CSV table of C-alpha atoms and ligand atoms in Angstrom, one decimal:
chain,number,residue,atom,x,y,z
A,139,MET,CA,0.2,0.1,0.1
A,140,LEU,CA,1.1,3.5,-0.5
A,141,VAL,CA,-0.1,5.5,2.3
A,142,GLU,CA,0.5,9.3,2.4
A,143,ILE,CA,-0.2,11.8,5.8
A,144,PHE,CA,-1.2,15.2,4.6
A,145,SER,CA,-1.1,18.4,7.0
A,146,ASP,CA,-5.0,19.0,6.1
A,147,TYR,CA,-7.5,18.3,3.9
A,148,GLU,CA,-6.9,20.9,1.3
A,149,ALA,CA,-3.7,19.5,0.8
A,150,LEU,CA,-5.1,15.9,0.6
A,151,SER,CA,-7.4,17.3,-1.8
A,152,ASP,CA,-5.1,18.9,-4.0
A,153,ARG,CA,-2.8,15.5,-4.2
A,154,ALA,CA,-6.3,13.6,-4.9
A,155,TYR,CA,-6.2,15.9,-7.7
A,156,GLU,CA,-3.2,15.1,-9.2
A,157,ILE,CA,-3.7,11.7,-9.2
A,158,VAL,CA,-6.8,11.9,-10.7
A,159,ALA,CA,-5.9,14.6,-13.8
A,160,THR,CA,-2.8,12.8,-14.4
A,161,LEU,CA,-5.0,9.6,-15.7
A,162,ILE,CA,-7.6,11.9,-17.3
A,163,ARG,CA,-4.9,13.7,-19.6
A,164,ARG,CA,-2.8,10.3,-20.0
A,165,LYS,CA,-5.9,8.0,-21.0
A,166,PRO,CA,-8.8,10.7,-21.9
A,167,ASN,CA,-11.4,7.3,-22.0
A,168,CYS,CA,-10.5,6.3,-19.0
A,169,VAL,CA,-12.9,4.8,-16.6
A,170,LEU,CA,-13.4,6.4,-13.1
A,171,GLY,CA,-15.1,4.9,-10.2
A,172,PHE,CA,-16.6,7.4,-7.9
A,173,ALA,CA,-17.7,7.8,-4.4
A,174,THR,CA,-20.4,9.9,-2.4
A,175,GLY,CA,-20.0,11.4,1.0
A,176,SER,CA,-18.5,14.9,2.8
A,177,THR,CA,-14.7,13.2,1.4
A,178,PRO,CA,-14.1,13.6,-2.0
A,179,LEU,CA,-15.5,17.2,-2.5
A,180,GLY,CA,-12.9,19.2,-2.3
A,181,LEU,CA,-11.2,16.5,-5.3
A,182,TYR,CA,-14.5,17.4,-6.9
A,183,GLN,CA,-14.1,21.0,-6.7
A,184,ARG,CA,-10.6,21.0,-8.3
A,185,LEU,CA,-12.2,18.8,-10.8
A,186,VAL,CA,-14.4,21.3,-12.2
A,187,GLU,CA,-12.2,23.9,-12.0
A,188,GLY,CA,-9.3,22.1,-14.1
A,189,TYR,CA,-12.0,21.4,-16.4
A,190,ARG,CA,-13.4,25.5,-16.1
A,191,ARG,CA,-8.6,26.3,-16.2
A,192,GLY,CA,-9.0,24.3,-19.6
A,193,GLU,CA,-6.6,21.5,-18.1
A,194,LEU,CA,-9.2,18.7,-18.7
A,195,ASP,CA,-11.5,16.9,-20.7
A,196,PHE,CA,-14.2,14.6,-19.7
A,197,SER,CA,-16.1,14.0,-23.0
A,198,LYS,CA,-14.4,10.2,-23.1
A,199,VAL,CA,-14.5,10.1,-19.4
A,200,ILE,CA,-16.8,6.9,-18.6
A,201,THR,CA,-17.6,7.1,-14.9
A,202,PHE,CA,-19.2,4.3,-12.5
A,203,ASN,CA,-20.5,5.0,-9.1
A,204,LEU,CA,-20.3,3.0,-6.1
A,205,ASP,CA,-23.9,3.0,-4.9
A,206,GLU,CA,-27.5,4.5,-4.6
A,207,TYR,CA,-30.0,4.7,-1.9
A,208,VAL,CA,-32.9,2.3,-2.3
A,209,GLY,CA,-36.1,3.9,-2.8
A,210,LEU,CA,-34.8,7.6,-3.5
A,211,PRO,CA,-35.6,8.9,-7.1
A,212,PRO,CA,-32.4,10.1,-8.8
A,213,GLY,CA,-33.8,13.9,-8.5
A,214,HIS,CA,-34.2,13.4,-4.9
A,215,PRO,CA,-31.9,16.1,-3.2
A,216,GLN,CA,-30.1,13.2,-1.3
A,217,SER,CA,-30.1,11.0,-4.0
A,218,TYR,CA,-26.1,10.1,-4.8
A,219,HIS,CA,-27.4,10.6,-8.7
A,220,GLN,CA,-28.4,14.5,-7.7
A,221,PHE,CA,-24.7,14.2,-4.9
A,222,MET,CA,-22.9,13.6,-8.7
A,223,TRP,CA,-24.6,16.3,-11.2
A,224,GLU,CA,-24.7,18.9,-8.3
A,225,HIS,CA,-21.2,18.5,-7.4
A,226,LEU,CA,-19.6,17.3,-10.5
A,227,PHE,CA,-21.3,16.0,-13.6
A,228,GLN,CA,-23.3,19.2,-14.5
A,229,HIS,CA,-20.1,21.3,-14.4
A,230,VAL,CA,-17.9,19.2,-16.6
A,231,ASN,CA,-18.1,18.2,-20.5
A,232,ILE,CA,-19.2,15.0,-19.1
A,233,ASN,CA,-21.2,12.6,-21.5
A,234,PRO,CA,-24.7,12.1,-19.6
A,235,SER,CA,-24.7,8.5,-21.4
A,236,ASN,CA,-20.9,7.8,-19.8
A,237,VAL,CA,-22.5,8.3,-16.6
A,238,HIS,CA,-23.4,5.1,-14.6
A,239,ILE,CA,-25.1,5.3,-11.1
A,240,PRO,CA,-27.1,2.1,-9.6
A,241,ASN,CA,-30.7,3.2,-10.0
A,242,GLY,CA,-32.5,2.9,-6.7
A,243,MET,CA,-35.7,2.6,-8.2
A,244,ALA,CA,-35.4,-0.6,-10.3
A,245,ASP,CA,-38.6,-2.9,-10.0
A,246,ASP,CA,-36.2,-5.8,-10.7
A,247,ILE,CA,-32.6,-4.7,-8.2
A,248,GLU,CA,-31.3,-8.2,-8.9
A,249,ALA,CA,-31.5,-7.7,-12.7
A,250,HIS,CA,-30.1,-4.3,-12.2
A,251,CYS,CA,-27.0,-5.1,-10.1
A,252,ALA,CA,-25.9,-7.3,-12.8
A,253,TRP,CA,-26.3,-5.4,-15.3
A,254,TYR,CA,-24.3,-2.9,-13.4
A,255,GLU,CA,-21.7,-5.8,-13.2
A,256,ALA,CA,-22.0,-6.2,-16.9
A,257,GLN,CA,-21.6,-2.3,-18.1
A,258,ILE,CA,-18.6,-2.4,-16.1
A,259,GLN,CA,-17.1,-5.4,-17.9
A,260,ARG,CA,-17.8,-4.2,-21.1
A,261,VAL,CA,-16.0,-1.0,-21.1
A,262,GLY,CA,-13.0,-2.9,-20.2
A,263,GLY,CA,-13.4,-2.6,-16.0
A,264,ILE,CA,-11.8,0.3,-13.8
A,265,ASP,CA,-9.3,2.0,-14.5
A,266,LEU,CA,-9.5,4.2,-10.9
A,267,GLN,CA,-12.0,4.0,-7.7
A,268,ILE,CA,-11.5,6.5,-5.3
A,269,LEU,CA,-13.2,5.3,-2.1
A,270,GLY,CA,-13.8,7.4,1.2
A,271,ILE,CA,-13.9,5.0,4.2
A,272,GLY,CA,-17.0,4.8,6.9
A,273,PRO,CA,-16.7,5.3,10.4
A,274,ASN,CA,-17.6,1.8,11.2
A,275,GLY,CA,-14.8,0.2,8.5
A,276,HIS,CA,-17.5,0.1,5.5
A,277,LEU,CA,-16.8,0.8,2.0
A,278,ALA,CA,-19.3,2.0,0.0
A,279,PHE,CA,-22.4,0.8,1.6
A,280,ASN,CA,-20.5,-2.7,2.5
A,281,GLU,CA,-21.4,-2.9,6.0
A,282,PRO,CA,-19.6,-4.9,8.8
A,283,GLY,CA,-20.0,-8.9,7.6
A,284,SER,CA,-20.2,-8.2,3.9
A,285,SER,CA,-18.8,-10.9,2.1
A,286,LEU,CA,-15.2,-10.0,0.7
A,287,GLY,CA,-15.9,-11.6,-2.5
A,288,SER,CA,-19.5,-10.0,-3.1
A,289,ARG,CA,-20.8,-8.2,-6.0
A,290,THR,CA,-23.0,-5.2,-7.0
A,291,ARG,CA,-26.4,-6.3,-4.8
A,292,ILE,CA,-28.5,-4.8,-2.6
A,293,LYS,CA,-27.6,-4.4,1.2
A,294,THR,CA,-29.5,-3.2,4.5
A,295,LEU,CA,-27.6,-0.5,6.1
A,296,SER,CA,-26.5,-0.9,9.7
A,297,ARG,CA,-27.5,1.6,12.5
A,298,ALA,CA,-24.2,3.2,12.9
A,299,THR,CA,-24.3,4.0,9.1
A,300,ARG,CA,-28.1,5.5,9.1
A,301,ARG,CA,-27.0,7.3,12.2
A,302,ALA,CA,-23.9,8.8,10.3
A,303,ASN,CA,-25.9,10.0,7.5
A,304,ALA,CA,-28.9,11.0,9.4
A,305,ARG,CA,-27.1,14.7,9.1
A,306,PHE,CA,-28.3,14.8,5.3
A,307,PHE,CA,-31.9,13.9,6.0
A,308,GLY,CA,-32.7,15.4,8.9
A,309,SER,CA,-33.1,12.7,11.1
A,310,GLU,CA,-31.9,8.6,11.6
A,311,GLU,CA,-35.4,7.9,10.5
A,312,ALA,CA,-35.8,9.6,7.4
A,313,VAL,CA,-32.3,8.0,6.1
A,314,PRO,CA,-33.5,5.1,3.6
A,315,ARG,CA,-32.8,1.4,5.0
A,316,HIS,CA,-31.2,-0.1,1.7
A,317,ALA,CA,-28.7,0.9,-0.5
A,318,ILE,CA,-27.8,-0.4,-3.8
A,319,THR,CA,-24.2,-0.7,-3.7
A,320,MET,CA,-20.9,-2.4,-5.7
A,321,GLY,CA,-19.4,-5.5,-3.8
A,322,ILE,CA,-16.3,-6.0,-1.9
A,323,GLY,CA,-14.7,-8.4,-5.2
A,324,THR,CA,-16.0,-5.9,-7.7
A,325,ILE,CA,-14.3,-3.0,-6.2
A,326,MET,CA,-11.6,-4.7,-6.0
A,327,GLU,CA,-11.6,-5.7,-10.0
A,328,ALA,CA,-10.5,-1.8,-10.3
A,329,ARG,CA,-6.6,-1.5,-11.3
A,330,ARG,CA,-6.0,0.9,-8.9
A,331,LEU,CA,-7.7,1.8,-5.2
A,332,LEU,CA,-7.5,5.6,-4.1
A,333,LEU,CA,-8.8,5.9,-0.9
A,334,LEU,CA,-9.5,9.4,1.3
A,335,ALA,CA,-10.3,10.0,4.9
A,336,SER,CA,-9.9,12.3,6.9
A,337,GLY,CA,-10.8,14.3,10.3
A,338,ARG,CA,-10.3,12.1,13.5
A,339,ALA,CA,-13.6,10.7,13.4
A,340,LYS,CA,-12.2,8.1,10.9
A,341,ALA,CA,-9.1,7.5,12.7
A,342,ARG,CA,-10.0,4.1,14.8
A,343,ALA,CA,-11.2,3.0,11.1
A,344,VAL,CA,-8.2,4.0,9.3
A,345,ARG,CA,-6.1,2.1,11.9
A,346,ALA,CA,-8.1,-0.9,11.4
A,347,MET,CA,-8.1,-0.7,7.6
A,348,LEU,CA,-4.3,-0.1,7.4
A,349,GLU,CA,-2.6,-2.0,10.9
A,350,GLY,CA,-5.5,-4.4,11.8
A,351,PRO,CA,-6.0,-7.9,10.4
A,352,ILE,CA,-8.2,-8.4,7.5
A,353,SER,CA,-11.3,-9.4,8.4
A,354,ALA,CA,-15.3,-9.4,6.8
A,355,MET,CA,-16.3,-7.0,10.0
A,356,VAL,CA,-14.2,-4.1,8.6
A,357,PRO,CA,-15.0,-4.3,5.3
A,358,ALA,CA,-11.8,-1.6,4.2
A,359,THR,CA,-9.5,-4.2,5.3
A,360,ILE,CA,-9.5,-5.8,2.1
A,361,VAL,CA,-7.7,-2.9,0.1
A,362,GLN,CA,-4.4,-4.6,1.7
A,363,LEU,CA,-4.6,-7.2,-0.4
A,364,HIS,CA,-5.1,-4.8,-3.4
A,365,ARG,CA,-1.8,-4.4,-5.5
A,366,TYR,CA,-2.5,-0.6,-6.1
A,367,ALA,CA,-4.0,0.8,-3.3
A,368,HIS,CA,-3.3,4.4,-2.7
A,369,VAL,CA,-4.4,5.6,0.6
A,370,LEU,CA,-4.7,9.5,1.3
A,371,LEU,CA,-5.0,10.7,5.0
A,372,ASP,CA,-4.7,14.4,6.8
A,373,LYS,CA,-3.0,14.3,10.2
A,374,GLU,CA,-6.4,13.5,12.1
A,375,ALA,CA,-7.4,10.6,10.3
A,376,ALA,CA,-3.7,9.0,10.5
A,377,SER,CA,-3.4,10.0,14.2
A,378,GLU,CA,-4.2,6.8,15.4
A,379,LEU,CA,-1.6,4.8,13.1
A,380,GLU,CA,0.7,3.1,14.6
A,381,TYR,CA,3.3,2.9,11.9
A,382,ASN,CA,2.8,6.7,11.0
A,383,HIS,CA,6.4,7.8,10.0
A,384,HIS,CA,4.9,7.7,5.8
A,385,ASP,CA,6.2,11.2,5.2
A,386,GLY,CA,5.7,11.1,1.2
A,387,ILE,CA,6.2,8.5,-1.5
A,388,SER,CA,7.4,5.3,-1.0
A,389,GLU,CA,7.0,4.3,-4.2
A,390,PRO,CA,5.6,5.7,-7.4
A,391,PHE,CA,3.0,3.7,-9.5
A,392,ASP,CA,2.8,2.8,-13.1
A,393,ILE,CA,-0.3,3.8,-14.8
A,394,HIS,CA,-1.8,0.5,-15.5
B,673,GLP,C1,-21.8,6.8,3.0
B,673,GLP,C2,-20.9,6.5,1.4
B,673,GLP,C3,-19.6,5.7,1.3
B,673,GLP,C4,-18.8,6.8,1.9
B,673,GLP,C5,-19.0,7.0,3.5
B,673,GLP,C6,-18.1,7.9,4.7
B,673,GLP,O1,-22.0,5.9,3.4
B,673,GLP,N1,-21.6,5.4,0.9
B,673,GLP,O2,-19.1,5.5,0.2
B,673,GLP,O3,-17.4,6.7,1.8
B,673,GLP,O4,-20.8,8.0,3.4
B,673,GLP,O5,-19.3,9.7,4.2
B,673,GLP,P1,-18.2,10.8,4.3
B,673,GLP,O6,-17.4,10.7,3.1
B,673,GLP,O7,-19.1,11.9,4.3
B,673,GLP,O8,-17.4,10.9,5.4
């Protein structure tokens, strides 16, 4: 794993931008996996700015989002569709037909999940998957106890996750009970992972992810098995690490 620790969220977001922008410039038709949540917002803002400065062209970029709440239509203010269009897609020249986000309103969820997996395969797989981490160690909506080989499917959200996401819905009760999420097996097939974590509330999950034993009870620990897992932390998120003297780059990756 390549772990980089930054003084603050802004520096972390600058680095994330550099990585994603480099990929888009080197491979204009790259396949990007996007995540929602507050953590990647700094990156998305920088991608929009990069586009406005003329540094980036999204016209051939293909995207797949990790997850979506079941029962929320795409226009719902808290849907992940809405989130992605509001914070990134509507501001850049992405081709809407290249954007893929699970449909939380699908009639046949199982068939939709199989279709989603097939779309990822059809374009040759994900080049770079951006990830956050839940305070309970979840990846996308793969909650503790998720099979480490899982594929895109419906998951019941844990109490902890509904509590953590209540801030967006006004109350815990209003948070949907289910979500469609890429599986851990699906995420692990991405050629590179770029996981971002910021703030004290993530410190325990980050420690478990990087230094704990691999366990379905902390789904993010699976990144230890990925060939190209790149983890960007700010000081607070790194504050519980025992091995926290990663200062700077240990070994740069090639783009595959
Ligand atoms: C949600 C998303 C995850 C995300 C997590 C952390 O539950 N499904 O993909 O990583 O929240 O969000 P935040 O970045 O807001 O802490």
